[in-house]
Amino acid sequence: MGVVEFVTVLIPSAIIGVVWSLVFCCMRKRKPEIYTPKIHIDEERNEIPALSDGFLGWIPDLLRIREYEVFDHSGLDAVVYLRALKMCFQIFVVSATYLWVILIPVYATSQNNDKDVKDELELLSLANVNGGSKRLWASFVGVYFVTGVVCSLIYKHYSELAEMAIEHRLEERVENYSAMISELPDDLQDTELLRDYFSQYPGDLSSLVLCENVQTIDRKKRNELQKN
């Protein structure tokens, strides 16, 4: 693939990315029930740090939010997701830096006598290096360097996440003491009966929510409509 083909693919992708980013910035404040459903539905969640109403002002506000705030308001899953994005960005920065500072100059200043390289992008790639050339050491070192960085970043982030997960489990949060029970017998498919059943076990029952089978609810509604 030459430069022309690369630019042909890059320009439409960039335009689509910019357009959808602008759409998001416009719709973010117009549809809060979609983009901030927890704050919109539950007024008790107003303690979540509010983002700016500006067109792009939400970006610096989002970057200033601390990890512990995300942990307190959105839980461990959100922290893990953001950590994964952060780790991928760090890997990209390290890899791109090594590519632009070392590999591309090494490849661009080489000359492959075994192959007639005419494509502009191939001149900046390993295809422009002779077999057995000392310049191949740059690629060899780069593989181990990037692999080492990736392994160290994975170890660092997952160690910190493991400690955070342990702290999360030790806190007195409702979700740490919640259990979902399925396939209840027919004689226990009632909130009061189920509460009485669990009262015979040691410990306190904070709350109990009985979710009916959606298919059963639809069947009941259809029967009621038919009767009416």
XYZ file of C-alpha atoms in Angstrom:
228
model
C 0.000 0.000 0.000
C 1.424 3.362 -1.031
C 1.029 6.826 0.415
C -1.934 7.599 -1.829
C -3.818 4.508 -0.673
C -2.922 5.258 2.962
C -4.226 8.825 2.728
C -7.342 7.599 0.916
C -8.152 5.381 3.903
C -7.068 7.917 6.526
C -9.134 10.915 5.383
C -12.607 9.270 5.458
C -11.799 7.660 8.819
C -10.719 11.014 10.259
C -13.823 12.770 8.936
C -16.127 10.111 10.367
C -14.355 10.276 13.733
C -14.641 14.078 13.909
C -18.319 14.045 12.879
C -19.321 11.492 15.515
C -17.304 13.345 18.164
C -19.200 16.542 17.346
C -22.506 14.662 17.461
C -21.625 13.346 20.917
C -20.708 16.840 22.161
C -24.039 18.198 20.897
C -26.228 15.383 22.204
C -24.508 15.014 25.588
C -26.481 17.823 27.247
C -29.652 17.424 25.202
C -30.169 13.783 26.198
C -29.016 13.460 29.830
C -31.238 10.409 30.301
C -28.991 8.594 27.821
C -25.517 9.945 28.589
C -25.883 10.476 32.371
C -28.741 8.129 33.312
C -27.696 7.633 36.943
C -27.700 11.353 37.728
C -30.840 11.939 35.665
C -32.845 9.182 37.375
C -31.399 9.111 40.895
C -31.105 12.525 42.568
C -29.013 11.010 45.351
C -26.191 10.537 42.858
C -25.640 14.267 42.413
C -22.444 13.866 44.423
C -20.814 12.572 41.249
C -18.477 15.328 39.974
C -20.447 17.323 37.423
C -18.893 17.954 34.022
C -18.841 21.338 32.328
C -21.745 22.367 30.101
C -19.301 23.708 27.526
C -18.975 22.144 24.112
C -15.524 20.698 24.851
C -15.225 21.775 28.485
C -16.127 18.288 29.708
C -12.786 16.899 28.485
C -10.472 18.681 31.006
C -13.061 18.082 33.756
C -13.055 14.389 32.933
C -9.258 14.229 32.985
C -9.185 15.886 36.430
C -11.425 13.261 38.038
C -9.396 11.175 40.459
C -9.416 7.398 40.378
C -10.841 7.117 43.895
C -13.798 9.273 42.830
C -14.526 6.896 39.961
C -14.174 4.004 42.407
C -16.592 5.540 44.930
C -19.257 6.561 42.432
C -19.039 3.939 39.674
C -17.420 0.929 41.284
C -14.428 -1.271 40.613
C -15.537 -2.295 37.115
C -15.290 1.304 35.876
C -11.803 1.641 37.374
C -10.661 -1.573 35.672
C -12.021 -0.359 32.329
C -10.271 3.013 32.624
C -7.055 1.333 33.753
C -7.153 -0.903 30.672
C -7.529 2.140 28.411
C -4.716 3.907 30.237
C -2.424 0.896 29.896
C -3.147 0.584 26.165
C -2.358 4.284 25.709
C 0.950 3.903 27.576
C 1.905 0.915 25.427
C 1.061 2.921 22.303
C 3.211 5.881 23.427
C 6.230 3.661 24.145
C 5.877 1.710 20.896
C 5.313 4.823 18.780
C 8.293 6.591 20.363
C 10.636 3.690 19.601
C 9.217 3.476 16.081
C 9.677 7.134 15.184
C 12.950 7.759 17.029
C 14.832 4.560 16.137
C 13.165 2.212 13.656
C 12.004 4.629 10.964
C 15.397 6.441 10.728
C 17.165 3.051 10.592
C 14.853 1.724 7.877
C 14.747 4.960 5.867
C 18.529 5.294 5.668
C 19.049 1.671 4.620
C 18.993 0.155 1.137
C 17.875 -3.330 0.182
C 20.125 -4.592 -2.618
C 18.162 -7.844 -2.891
C 14.835 -6.173 -3.618
C 13.855 -3.155 -5.664
C 11.784 -1.189 -3.153
C 9.756 1.495 -4.887
C 6.770 1.906 -2.584
C 7.080 4.969 -0.334
C 5.875 3.204 2.784
C 8.097 0.176 2.212
C 11.084 2.533 2.267
C 10.185 3.203 5.925
C 9.749 -0.472 6.813
C 11.820 -3.592 7.406
C 11.476 -4.423 3.698
C 14.129 -1.805 2.984
C 16.798 -3.607 5.056
C 19.158 -6.230 3.629
C 19.108 -9.715 5.074
C 21.959 -10.155 7.562
C 22.417 -6.399 7.986
C 23.423 -5.048 11.404
C 20.435 -2.736 11.182
C 18.232 -5.741 12.007
C 19.469 -5.432 15.589
C 17.235 -2.383 15.942
C 14.166 -4.536 15.297
C 15.481 -7.335 17.521
C 16.096 -4.990 20.454
C 12.756 -3.274 19.842
C 10.824 -6.538 20.169
C 12.307 -7.302 23.589
C 12.133 -3.675 24.723
C 8.429 -3.286 23.928
C 7.668 -6.761 25.330
C 9.421 -5.860 28.578
C 7.530 -2.580 28.841
C 4.201 -4.309 28.213
C 4.896 -6.991 30.838
C 5.966 -4.401 33.415
C 2.878 -2.263 32.778
C 0.586 -5.287 33.060
C 2.252 -6.276 36.354
C 2.047 -2.702 37.719
C -1.609 -2.108 36.863
C -2.884 -5.529 37.842
C -1.024 -5.430 41.166
C -2.634 -2.100 42.006
C -6.040 -3.346 40.847
C -5.682 -6.472 42.997
C -5.011 -4.327 46.080
C -7.942 -2.106 45.195
C -10.209 -5.138 44.755
C -9.219 -6.454 48.186
C -9.955 -3.074 49.776
C -13.256 -2.984 47.922
C -14.267 -6.400 49.286
C -13.400 -5.388 52.841
C -15.632 -2.310 52.766
C -19.166 -2.459 54.122
C -20.914 -1.993 50.810
C -24.288 -3.504 50.005
C -22.997 -5.126 46.818
C -20.336 -6.999 48.818
C -23.024 -8.803 50.770
C -25.568 -9.346 48.005
C -26.558 -12.646 46.477
C -28.749 -13.574 43.522
C -30.790 -16.742 43.803
C -32.498 -18.271 40.797
C -34.878 -21.166 40.158
C -36.914 -20.609 43.310
C -39.614 -23.199 44.008
C -43.219 -22.120 43.499
C -43.958 -22.030 47.237
C -41.228 -19.395 47.781
C -42.056 -17.039 44.939
C -43.468 -14.453 47.292
C -41.552 -11.682 49.053
C -42.914 -12.332 52.556
C -42.587 -16.106 52.293
C -39.037 -15.748 51.035
C -38.163 -13.341 53.840
C -39.550 -15.771 56.431
C -37.533 -18.567 54.873
C -34.234 -16.688 55.125
C -34.983 -15.498 58.685
C -34.221 -18.997 59.971
C -30.559 -18.553 59.006
C -28.094 -16.549 61.133
C -27.430 -12.947 60.161
C -29.597 -9.988 59.213
C -31.406 -9.567 55.919
C -31.072 -5.955 54.816
C -33.385 -6.022 51.817
C -34.998 -8.475 49.454
C -36.162 -7.916 45.883
C -38.123 -10.563 44.036
C -37.919 -10.318 40.244
C -40.629 -12.131 38.349
C -40.075 -14.028 35.159
C -40.677 -11.648 32.248
C -42.433 -14.368 30.282
C -44.813 -14.921 33.208
C -45.575 -11.206 33.403
C -46.313 -11.043 29.680
C -48.572 -14.088 29.984
C -50.490 -12.509 32.858
C -50.967 -9.274 30.927
C -52.207 -11.144 27.872
C -54.709 -13.060 30.020
C -55.943 -9.828 31.594
C -56.372 -8.220 28.182
C -58.292 -11.227 26.911
C -60.619 -11.102 29.937
C -61.286 -7.414 29.367
